[in-house]
Amino acid sequence: MKHAVRTSLDALQLAHAHAARWLEGLDDRPVNADASLTTLRARLGGELPARPSDARDVVNELVRATDRGHLGCASGRFFAWVIGGALPSALAADWLVSTWDQNAALHATAPASAVVEEIAGAWLAELLDLPRDASFAFTTGCQLAHFTALAAARHAMLAKAGWDVRERGLFGAPAVRVITGAQRHGSIDRALAFLGFGRAQTLTLPVDDDGRMIAAALEEALAKDATPAIVVLGAADLNVAAFDDFATLIPLAKAAGAWVHVDGAFGLFARASRAHRAPLTGVERGDSWATDAHKWLNVPFDTGVAFVRDRAAHRAAMTIAASYIATSDDARDPIDWTPEWSRRARGFAIWAALRELGREGVEALVDRTCAHARAIVERAAELPNVEALHRPTLNQGLLRFLDPRPGAGEGVHDARTERVIAAVNASGEAFFSPTSWRGRRAMRVSVVNWRTDERDVERAVAAIARALEDAR
Ligand SMILES: *Cc1c(COP(=O)(O)O)cnc(C)c1O
């Protein structure tokens, strides 16, 4: 065997052994990461190595130096932010992606990858019940999916105003504005900033008590100002999984000639569940949609997806003609649809996840995680001085921990809530993140990991009960 092959296999074998230990330890190892910043810097740092090292030593050192520096996101007891796990076939596919090391920019540079993206994109459009002829792009995450879709929106809205933004740029272009809700995710603001939309071009509408955009407010905003608009709606926010009323809002916006973009980072996957799809009725009438495969579909980071109804606008906003790139007339070249040039072959892990779960498996995953979220919130709310600020209607819930002392105000309850969350996380039994909801601090309960089971739910509730004692 050639030396180069031998050393690669040796390093991979070690990586496999370390990965096995990591996975086998998920149920027992603390879910938190308690290696301090100083410790991690000291272990990983030092001078730039002057001399080569054996690949196996490097792998071992990496594992040793990062010990206790990884959160147990892959565990079934990780409920912070919205972070999925990795399905077995998707994780394995991701390893193979690194091994094959294809440049997934073009069909010419990665033939199988180009085809797998074609198939996986079509499967996803079908699963999420979006227009089957919509174009799509696999990006690093929902953030870049927003960027991609909103670039298409910008292109189309300016083209309608007689302005070719590719040719003439943004300086001196006709006005286009953005209308969105107060509860939007920050990644919308970043995507807009990248695309030249400032706060002055963004109108933020208030939301109702359920976190949904108010139809009368949108109607008024559209009627008051004839500037062409991009309306950004939400399919599940991070705190309470609020869905905008698509069936009402999209026709309103479309009647005014607006482009409608939907942030469905995780919420779009509720479309796959018969029990949970009702709030998404009418979402298919939008113009573009952004979602993540690394959240509810449980594909490893980093994989987001953009869908665009107007294929021509999408392609025009992204494509590039360079003399040396061998584009194909027949095959689908990802570079025509994504903001990246060289890129990882993301389609394989998505294809694997969809193949492993099938339509029924995705539905079961969505339903199961929603039930677990409800169980955690409902059981925790039975404990003394625990308030459910939001009982999950989908997979997201909010708990608040009250200070039992008489006369305790909201600020005191806020502090108590922070202390209880810190105590749960320090226990290593479960991991949650804090958030603010209507001016009050809360613990967010988010369940999207395929691995979470009833035993994890029990352990999480028991950890909360103990933290209530410890955090006095
Ligand atoms: C996670 C999330 C995003 C950002 O997605 P990334 O994959 O982190 O880029 C956007 N919107 C919502 C609602 C999210 O939950």
XYZ file of C-alpha atoms and ligand atoms in Angstrom, residues 81-82 140-146 183-188 190 234-238 263-267 290-295 301-304 396, ligand 1:
52
model
C -31.240 27.464 20.551
C -32.538 25.304 17.675
C -24.273 26.946 4.396
C -27.405 27.718 6.377
C -30.622 29.674 6.495
C -28.625 32.906 6.745
C -27.120 32.405 3.289
C -30.412 30.981 2.021
C -31.992 34.336 2.947
C -40.255 39.210 15.610
C -38.013 38.360 12.656
C -34.720 36.537 13.052
C -31.531 38.639 12.977
C -30.308 36.740 9.924
C -32.912 38.630 7.869
C -27.872 40.674 7.961
C -41.927 34.066 9.315
C -42.688 30.352 9.498
C -41.933 29.770 13.204
C -39.874 32.102 15.372
C -37.349 30.887 17.918
C -38.135 32.472 6.844
C -38.862 28.836 7.624
C -35.516 27.812 9.130
C -37.083 24.973 11.064
C -40.837 25.723 10.889
C -35.419 29.720 3.214
C -34.928 26.741 5.476
C -32.294 24.585 7.127
C -31.416 20.954 6.743
C -29.111 21.107 9.778
C -31.987 21.811 12.168
C -23.738 21.428 9.887
C -23.677 23.331 7.651
C -26.614 23.043 5.288
C -29.387 25.494 4.447
C -40.640 25.418 21.073
C -31.671 29.331 12.944
C -32.550 30.334 12.320
C -32.076 31.186 11.308
C -30.632 31.203 10.889
O -30.283 29.982 10.326
P -28.771 29.507 10.182
O -28.890 28.132 9.667
O -28.190 29.580 11.553
O -28.088 30.417 9.240
C -32.977 32.038 10.711
N -34.268 32.077 11.095
C -34.761 31.284 12.071
C -36.214 31.366 12.427
C -33.913 30.384 12.717
O -34.395 29.572 13.665
